C-alpha positions as a printed NumPy array, in Angstrom:
array([[143.434,  74.601, 151.395],
       [144.842,  76.927, 148.769],
       [145.41 ,  74.176, 146.248],
       [144.955,  70.47 , 145.685],
       [146.729,  67.661, 143.917],
       [144.98 ,  64.373, 143.385],
       [147.598,  62.255, 145.152],
       [149.644,  64.864, 147.022],
       [147.018,  66.03 , 149.454],
       [146.234,  69.508, 150.743],
       [147.709,  72.131, 152.997],
       [149.739,  74.489, 150.797],
       [149.254,  78.041, 152.1  ],
       [150.519,  81.399, 150.787],
       [150.13 ,  82.857, 154.305],
       [152.066,  81.006, 156.983],
       [150.652,  82.808, 160.018],
       [149.643,  86.232, 161.341],
       [151.302,  88.335, 164.035],
       [148.668,  90.909, 164.863],
       [148.318,  93.147, 161.786],
       [151.367,  91.583, 160.14 ],
       [151.221,  88.594, 157.8  ],
       [154.147,  86.186, 157.519],
       [154.127,  84.745, 154.002],
       [155.303,  81.21 , 153.36 ],
       [157.169,  82.398, 150.284],
       [159.218,  84.905, 152.26 ],
       [160.182,  82.33 , 154.885],
       [161.249,  79.779, 152.293],
       [163.1  ,  82.398, 150.244],
       [165.048,  83.4  , 153.349],
       [165.743,  79.734, 154.075],
       [166.934,  79.259, 150.484],
       [169.511,  82.036, 150.791],
       [170.725,  80.816, 154.184],
       [171.033,  77.216, 152.978],
       [172.972,  78.247, 149.888],
       [175.294,  80.427, 151.966],
       [175.861,  77.703, 154.556],
       [176.764,  75.128, 151.903],
       [179.292,  77.535, 150.354],
       [180.853,  78.371, 153.724],
       [181.216,  74.712, 154.723],
       [182.873,  73.948, 151.393],
       [185.171,  76.994, 151.767],
       [186.302,  75.926, 155.247],
       [187.196,  72.486, 153.936],
       [189.557,  74.149, 151.481],
       [191.088,  76.298, 154.189],
       [189.713,  79.527, 152.741],
       [188.577,  82.525, 154.806],
       [184.985,  81.718, 155.775],
       [184.36 ,  85.344, 156.84 ],
       [185.127,  86.556, 153.326],
       [182.668,  84.018, 152.006],
       [180.086,  85.248, 154.507],
       [180.554,  88.821, 153.277],
       [180.467,  87.611, 149.678],
       [177.273,  85.694, 150.392],
       [175.57 ,  88.778, 151.82 ],
       [176.609,  90.834, 148.774],
       [175.267,  88.106, 146.49 ],
       [171.971,  87.844, 148.382],
       [171.341,  91.59 , 148.179],
       [172.323,  91.789, 144.498],
       [170.233,  88.701, 143.677],
       [167.14 ,  90.28 , 145.228],
       [167.712,  93.554, 143.38 ],
       [168.498,  91.854, 140.06 ],
       [165.489,  89.53 , 140.204],
       [163.061,  92.359, 140.884],
       [164.725,  94.651, 138.343],
       [164.361,  92.105, 135.543],
       [160.721,  91.484, 136.489],
       [160.106,  95.238, 136.298],
       [161.77 ,  95.395, 132.872],
       [159.848,  92.398, 131.535],
       [156.508,  93.76 , 132.788],
       [157.382,  97.441, 132.295],
       [154.196,  98.322, 130.414],
       [152.06 ,  96.65 , 133.073],
       [153.71 ,  98.535, 135.941],
       [153.485, 101.856, 134.065],
       [149.763, 101.319, 133.524],
       [149.228,  99.923, 137.037],
       [151.648, 101.739, 139.373],
       [149.801, 100.362, 142.378],
       [151.153,  96.912, 141.507],
       [154.672,  98.089, 142.378],
       [153.86 ,  96.948, 145.923],
       [153.309,  93.453, 144.543],
       [156.765,  93.724, 142.939],
       [158.261,  94.228, 146.394],
       [156.49 ,  91.105, 147.672],
       [157.446,  88.934, 144.709],
       [160.722,  87.115, 144.214],
       [161.203,  88.445, 140.697],
       [162.892,  86.677, 137.797],
       [165.61 ,  84.275, 138.968],
       [167.807,  84.9  , 135.934],
       [167.956,  88.607, 136.765],
       [169.161,  87.778, 140.256],
       [171.634,  85.198, 138.974],
       [173.229,  87.508, 136.408],
       [173.601,  90.461, 138.785],
       [174.817,  88.189, 141.594],
       [177.508,  86.728, 139.303],
       [178.675,  90.209, 138.279],
       [178.784,  91.411, 141.884],
       [180.491,  88.169, 142.905],
       [183.217,  88.628, 140.273],
       [183.78 ,  92.199, 141.454],
       [184.028,  91.058, 145.081],
       [186.424,  88.152, 144.526],
       [188.72 ,  90.322, 142.424],
       [188.686,  93.072, 145.026],
       [189.59 ,  90.601, 147.798],
       [191.974,  88.499, 145.686],
       [189.914,  85.319, 145.952],
       [190.288,  82.671, 143.232],
       [187.467,  83.522, 140.823],
       [186.549,  80.133, 139.378],
       [187.223,  78.22 , 142.591],
       [184.868,  80.598, 144.394],
       [182.222,  79.952, 141.746],
       [182.754,  76.207, 142.114],
       [182.265,  76.434, 145.868],
       [179.059,  78.462, 145.513],
       [177.344,  76.592, 142.656],
       [175.956,  73.559, 144.555],
       [174.575,  75.843, 147.279],
       [172.874,  77.997, 144.642],
       [171.238,  74.885, 143.157],
       [170.039,  73.649, 146.557],
       [168.802,  77.087, 147.565],
       [166.955,  77.32 , 144.255],
       [165.18 ,  74.033, 145.003],
       [163.99 ,  75.406, 148.352],
       [163.038,  78.785, 146.924],
       [160.865,  77.241, 144.22 ],
       [158.881,  75.473, 146.936],
       [158.12 ,  78.972, 148.168],
       [156.779,  79.773, 144.695],
       [154.548,  76.712, 144.897],
       [153.122,  77.721, 148.287],
       [152.559,  81.289, 147.069],
       [151.038,  80.235, 143.743],
       [153.403,  82.357, 141.641],
       [155.306,  81.096, 138.568],
       [152.319,  78.885, 137.831],
       [152.052,  76.425, 134.984],
       [149.886,  76.355, 131.888],
       [146.457,  74.675, 132.061],
       [146.484,  70.904, 131.665],
       [144.267,  69.88 , 128.775],
       [144.199,  66.134, 129.531],
       [140.932,  64.48 , 130.504],
       [140.564,  63.128, 133.132],
       [142.806,  65.485, 135.082],
       [146.108,  63.688, 135.789],
       [147.151,  63.095, 139.4  ],
       [150.161,  65.416, 139.177],
       [148.192,  68.516, 138.128],
       [147.744,  71.251, 140.721],
       [144.628,  73.36 , 141.256],
       [144.935,  76.532, 143.321],
       [141.877,  77.68 , 145.249],
       [143.098,  80.267, 147.764],
       [141.941,  83.797, 146.811],
       [145.031,  85.246, 148.548],
       [147.233,  83.736, 145.827],
       [145.008,  85.272, 143.17 ],
       [144.938,  88.693, 144.832],
       [148.681,  88.891, 145.494],
       [150.247,  87.344, 142.371],
       [147.314,  86.709, 140.018],
       [147.252,  82.923, 140.291],
       [144.386,  81.399, 138.259],
       [142.026,  79.561, 140.594],
       [140.115,  76.304, 140.151],
       [142.081,  75.38 , 137.   ],
       [144.255,  72.28 , 136.707],
       [147.803,  73.496, 136.003],
       [151.224,  72.02 , 135.344],
       [153.127,  72.103, 138.694],
       [156.048,  74.005, 137.181],
       [157.27 ,  75.183, 140.582],
       [157.714,  71.537, 141.592],
       [159.435,  70.772, 138.284],
       [161.934,  73.543, 138.955],
       [162.458,  72.514, 142.568],
       [163.171,  68.93 , 141.517],
       [165.537,  70.131, 138.786],
       [167.425,  72.276, 141.317],
       [167.784,  69.325, 143.695],
       [168.877,  67.029, 140.866],
       [171.504,  69.563, 139.733],
       [172.765,  69.87 , 143.316],
       [173.224,  66.102, 143.622],
       [174.813,  65.879, 140.178],
       [177.339,  68.645, 140.883],
       [178.51 ,  67.021, 144.102],
       [178.846,  63.634, 142.411],
       [180.49 ,  65.16 , 139.336],
       [183.231,  66.717, 141.467],
       [184.427,  63.221, 142.297],
       [184.75 ,  62.177, 138.67 ],
       [187.185,  62.777, 135.829],
       [189.864,  65.473, 135.768],
       [188.695,  68.445, 137.835],
       [189.674,  71.968, 136.869],
       [188.794,  75.358, 138.293],
       [185.442,  76.558, 136.985],
       [184.101,  73.145, 136.024],
       [181.44 ,  72.943, 138.732],
       [180.266,  76.537, 138.245],
       [179.909,  76.361, 134.464],
       [178.36 ,  72.898, 134.691],
       [175.72 ,  74.469, 136.913],
       [175.073,  77.255, 134.408],
       [174.789,  74.68 , 131.608],
       [172.398,  72.372, 133.469],
       [170.258,  75.174, 134.834],
       [170.028,  76.827, 131.422],
       [168.84 ,  73.63 , 129.757],
       [166.312,  72.776, 132.474],
       [164.939,  76.331, 132.613],
       [164.574,  76.497, 128.832],
       [162.511,  73.277, 128.808],
       [160.347,  74.087, 131.835],
       [159.476,  77.499, 130.387],
       [157.297,  75.695, 127.808],
       [155.063,  74.489, 130.651],
       [154.758,  77.881, 132.377],
       [151.503,  79.803, 132.147],
       [152.242,  83.088, 133.885],
       [153.051,  86.25 , 131.903],
       [156.843,  86.439, 131.479],
       [157.4  ,  88.595, 128.428],
       [157.941,  87.031, 125.002],
       [159.942,  88.139, 121.991],
       [160.339,  86.135, 118.818],
       [158.431,  83.194, 120.253],
       [160.702,  82.759, 123.276],
       [160.318,  83.982, 126.846],
       [162.903,  86.27 , 128.413],
       [164.353,  83.374, 130.407],
       [164.572,  81.208, 127.289],
       [166.522,  83.921, 125.463],
       [168.923,  84.113, 128.389],
       [169.264,  80.318, 128.313],
       [169.969,  80.453, 124.591],
       [172.918,  82.721, 125.382],
       [174.196,  81.028, 128.548],
       [174.056,  77.38 , 127.469],
       [176.501,  77.692, 124.532],
       [178.594,  80.149, 126.575],
       [178.917,  77.565, 129.342],
       [180.02 ,  74.925, 126.822],
       [182.675,  77.295, 125.465],
       [183.875,  78.19 , 128.959],
       [184.091,  74.544, 130.005],
       [186.169,  73.736, 126.918],
       [188.416,  76.772, 127.401],
       [189.024,  76.225, 131.121],
       [189.678,  72.539, 130.5  ],
       [192.379,  73.394, 127.962],
       [193.952,  75.903, 130.327],
       [194.372,  73.006, 132.713],
       [194.163,  75.064, 135.909],
       [193.777,  72.343, 138.528],
       [190.944,  72.601, 140.994],
       [191.903,  72.557, 144.669],
       [191.152,  69.533, 146.798],
       [187.506,  68.647, 146.404],
       [185.21 ,  70.398, 148.882],
       [182.319,  68.027, 149.355],
       [179.246,  69.436, 151.069]])
């Protein structure tokens, strides 16, 4: 096995299977599944509102492409010095998922451009997409766990607690630099659970209170920003730090108060949300 957890058993593998000279990586399969799941949730919710599902399909494809580009671009920026000194590692950049925040920010910008171009309701579109993004994120982070990337900091407790994870597969170390034979915080699992919890909360929250356009989307940004900021303290991989905070924490510091302001502003505008689109 590539890793072990005292009570969770074995069997996590960065390589899913081989097709001749080609290797199918577990991370890639789960990342693809994450995008498809997120897109499917958004399309189902759009159909229930009577919106053009084909436009949402096209929007989803644009978001997927921009998310991939944005995530890798931010990873390149954060680790710019490393890639300049080690240009051969650019191939590893192509295999990695990148920094989620980079993908999220670029995907939102591209999404806003698309919905304006096709005269879709901006905040309603964001509301329809947000739960799918959260669920897809939960699946994608499982891919990180199988690959060994986005690993946690070493666990100092003695004896080693049951929830710590120890990676042992040299493939994970060779591809993404995962430390082997060290008990680590399972930050990938933390993030997957947080994504699933946010997904459930958003769907339940839509049934409560006075809904308004943009509430679900900005609630997602708020909850994700808070959870990501906290989990970053348990991460152990190099992510770029400035002023004592990681890049993702700085982005959270900006987005969390922005989401609060946007929720207050949109609430005062009183634009009613359309009939609830439950997934």
